[in-house]
Amino acid sequence: AQKVTQAQTEISVVEKEDVTLDCVYETRDTTYYLFWYKQPPSGELVFLIRRNSFDEQNEISGRYSWNFQKSTSSFNFTITASQVVDSAVYFCALSEAVQGAQKLVFGQGTRLTINP
Amino acid sequence: NAGVTQTPKFQVLKTGQSMTLQCAQDMNHEYMSWYRQDPGMGLRLIHYSVGAGITDQGEVPNGYNVSRSTTEDFPLRLLSAAPSQTSVYFCASSSSAVYNSPLHFGNGTRLTVT
């Protein structure tokens, strides 16, 4: 069965610190996608990134970077030089090809607070 | 660009009442879905649709009905509300039903059942 675990329920750091959000997943499928979504205090969910199971290259977008390691079934998200606007709940999610249509399985979410 | 629009934003129901949560998208997306968000549990899939006239169950479908008569609309019906259905509900759409398509979410409906 597919499962996504975000063990860090809440993280609080001071602005400009680097912070890493952990995501560990379980799947029997060899073909899948991993996603990160951001939920700011306003409540909507915003897509950040997706990564397919055959692409283990790290991704960097500005202050954001993602590290995908199939060997440890992890897809971690790092924010460098954090800012107050990064405060949000972040969700990691998994979608398997074997399911056919998209059926995202979400982790529990990590609430990130950046203090000025 | 309205994107995905959900109404109402807030709703309070008494146990046993019925209601419909509305969801509309203006992006001509073929795939639509409903999730519920509960503390400590992330988001869980209730129902989804890969096109007009086609719906299927997700992980937690009990107590909910859906229909998809048009591409744009995907309402979620609670037939007899229960306190366990107190949650935040999100409607989402995607240009494709393929498993790798990012979802576009609405702003959510916060439902309280007393």
Short mmCIF file of N, CA and C in Angstrom, two decimals, chain B residues 61-111:
data_model
loop_
_atom_site.label_atom_id
_atom_site.label_comp_id
_atom_site.label_asym_id
_atom_site.label_seq_id
_atom_site.Cartn_x
_atom_site.Cartn_y
_atom_site.Cartn_z
N PRO B 61 -15.00 7.47 0.81
CA PRO B 61 -16.22 7.90 0.12
C PRO B 61 -17.51 7.82 0.92
N ASN B 62 -17.50 7.10 2.04
CA ASN B 62 -18.75 6.84 2.75
C ASN B 62 -19.38 8.12 3.27
N GLY B 63 -20.69 8.27 3.00
CA GLY B 63 -21.42 9.44 3.46
C GLY B 63 -21.45 10.57 2.45
N TYR B 64 -20.81 10.37 1.31
CA TYR B 64 -20.72 11.41 0.28
C TYR B 64 -21.16 10.87 -1.08
N ASN B 65 -21.83 11.72 -1.84
CA ASN B 65 -22.17 11.39 -3.22
C ASN B 65 -21.66 12.49 -4.14
N VAL B 66 -21.34 12.12 -5.37
CA VAL B 66 -20.93 13.10 -6.36
C VAL B 66 -21.60 12.78 -7.70
N SER B 67 -21.59 13.76 -8.56
CA SER B 67 -22.03 13.59 -9.94
C SER B 67 -21.23 14.56 -10.80
N ARG B 68 -21.13 14.27 -12.07
CA ARG B 68 -20.39 15.15 -12.98
C ARG B 68 -21.18 15.23 -14.30
N SER B 69 -22.15 16.13 -14.31
CA SER B 69 -22.99 16.26 -15.50
C SER B 69 -22.36 17.18 -16.54
N THR B 70 -21.45 18.06 -16.11
CA THR B 70 -20.74 18.92 -17.05
C THR B 70 -19.26 18.87 -16.74
N THR B 71 -18.44 19.33 -17.68
CA THR B 71 -17.00 19.37 -17.44
C THR B 71 -16.66 20.33 -16.31
N GLU B 72 -17.45 21.42 -16.19
CA GLU B 72 -17.10 22.49 -15.28
C GLU B 72 -17.43 22.22 -13.81
N ASP B 73 -18.49 21.45 -13.55
CA ASP B 73 -19.02 21.36 -12.19
C ASP B 73 -18.87 19.97 -11.59
N PHE B 74 -18.57 19.94 -10.29
CA PHE B 74 -18.40 18.66 -9.61
C PHE B 74 -18.87 18.83 -8.16
N PRO B 75 -20.18 18.80 -7.92
CA PRO B 75 -20.70 19.01 -6.57
C PRO B 75 -20.52 17.79 -5.69
N LEU B 76 -20.36 18.06 -4.40
CA LEU B 76 -20.23 17.00 -3.39
C LEU B 76 -21.43 17.08 -2.47
N ARG B 77 -22.15 15.98 -2.35
CA ARG B 77 -23.36 15.97 -1.53
C ARG B 77 -23.16 15.18 -0.25
N LEU B 78 -23.59 15.78 0.85
CA LEU B 78 -23.64 15.08 2.12
C LEU B 78 -25.12 14.75 2.35
N LEU B 79 -25.45 13.48 2.40
CA LEU B 79 -26.86 13.08 2.46
C LEU B 79 -27.45 13.23 3.85
N SER B 80 -26.66 12.90 4.87
CA SER B 80 -27.11 12.99 6.26
C SER B 80 -25.86 13.28 7.09
N ALA B 81 -25.64 14.55 7.34
CA ALA B 81 -24.37 14.97 7.95
C ALA B 81 -24.16 14.36 9.34
N ALA B 82 -22.90 14.03 9.60
CA ALA B 82 -22.51 13.48 10.90
C ALA B 82 -21.34 14.30 11.44
N PRO B 83 -21.18 14.35 12.76
CA PRO B 83 -20.05 15.12 13.33
C PRO B 83 -18.70 14.70 12.77
N SER B 84 -18.56 13.43 12.39
CA SER B 84 -17.29 12.94 11.82
C SER B 84 -16.98 13.58 10.47
N GLN B 85 -17.96 14.25 9.89
CA GLN B 85 -17.73 14.92 8.61
C GLN B 85 -17.31 16.38 8.79
N THR B 86 -17.14 16.80 10.02
CA THR B 86 -16.56 18.11 10.29
C THR B 86 -15.14 18.12 9.75
N SER B 87 -14.84 19.03 8.84
CA SER B 87 -13.56 19.01 8.15
C SER B 87 -13.47 20.23 7.23
N VAL B 88 -12.31 20.36 6.60
CA VAL B 88 -12.16 21.33 5.53
C VAL B 88 -12.13 20.55 4.23
N TYR B 89 -12.97 20.95 3.29
CA TYR B 89 -13.10 20.22 2.04
C TYR B 89 -12.49 21.02 0.90
N PHE B 90 -11.68 20.33 0.12
CA PHE B 90 -11.03 20.96 -1.02
C PHE B 90 -11.44 20.26 -2.31
N CYS B 91 -11.79 21.07 -3.28
CA CYS B 91 -12.02 20.58 -4.63
C CYS B 91 -10.76 20.87 -5.43
N ALA B 92 -10.38 19.96 -6.31
CA ALA B 92 -9.18 20.16 -7.11
C ALA B 92 -9.44 19.68 -8.53
N SER B 93 -8.73 20.28 -9.47
CA SER B 93 -8.86 19.86 -10.87
C SER B 93 -7.49 19.76 -11.51
N SER B 94 -7.46 19.06 -12.63
CA SER B 94 -6.22 18.90 -13.37
C SER B 94 -6.54 18.76 -14.84
N SER B 95 -5.63 19.22 -15.69
CA SER B 95 -5.88 19.17 -17.12
C SER B 95 -5.97 17.75 -17.64
N SER B 96 -5.39 16.83 -16.89
CA SER B 96 -5.40 15.44 -17.30
C SER B 96 -5.62 14.55 -16.09
N ALA B 97 -6.22 13.40 -16.35
CA ALA B 97 -6.42 12.44 -15.27
C ALA B 97 -5.17 11.60 -15.03
N VAL B 98 -4.16 11.81 -15.86
CA VAL B 98 -2.94 11.03 -15.71
C VAL B 98 -2.30 11.31 -14.35
N TYR B 99 -1.68 10.29 -13.81
CA TYR B 99 -1.22 10.32 -12.43
C TYR B 99 -0.16 11.38 -12.13
N ASN B 100 0.44 11.96 -13.16
CA ASN B 100 1.50 12.92 -12.90
C ASN B 100 1.09 14.39 -13.05
N SER B 101 -0.19 14.63 -13.21
CA SER B 101 -0.65 16.00 -13.44
C SER B 101 -0.82 16.76 -12.13
N PRO B 102 -0.22 17.94 -12.01
CA PRO B 102 -0.41 18.74 -10.79
C PRO B 102 -1.87 19.15 -10.63
N LEU B 103 -2.29 19.25 -9.40
CA LEU B 103 -3.66 19.64 -9.10
C LEU B 103 -3.75 21.15 -8.85
N HIS B 104 -4.87 21.72 -9.28
CA HIS B 104 -5.22 23.11 -8.95
C HIS B 104 -6.35 23.04 -7.92
N PHE B 105 -6.11 23.64 -6.77
CA PHE B 105 -7.07 23.54 -5.68
C PHE B 105 -7.93 24.79 -5.56
N GLY B 106 -9.16 24.57 -5.09
CA GLY B 106 -10.00 25.69 -4.66
C GLY B 106 -9.56 26.15 -3.29
N ASN B 107 -10.25 27.17 -2.77
CA ASN B 107 -9.87 27.75 -1.49
C ASN B 107 -10.44 27.01 -0.28
N GLY B 108 -11.25 26.01 -0.52
CA GLY B 108 -11.73 25.19 0.57
C GLY B 108 -13.07 25.63 1.13
N THR B 109 -13.78 24.65 1.71
CA THR B 109 -15.02 24.91 2.45
C THR B 109 -14.85 24.33 3.84
N ARG B 110 -15.01 25.17 4.85
CA ARG B 110 -14.89 24.69 6.23
C ARG B 110 -16.27 24.32 6.72
N LEU B 111 -16.47 23.03 6.99
CA LEU B 111 -17.77 22.50 7.40
C LEU B 111 -17.72 22.04 8.84
#
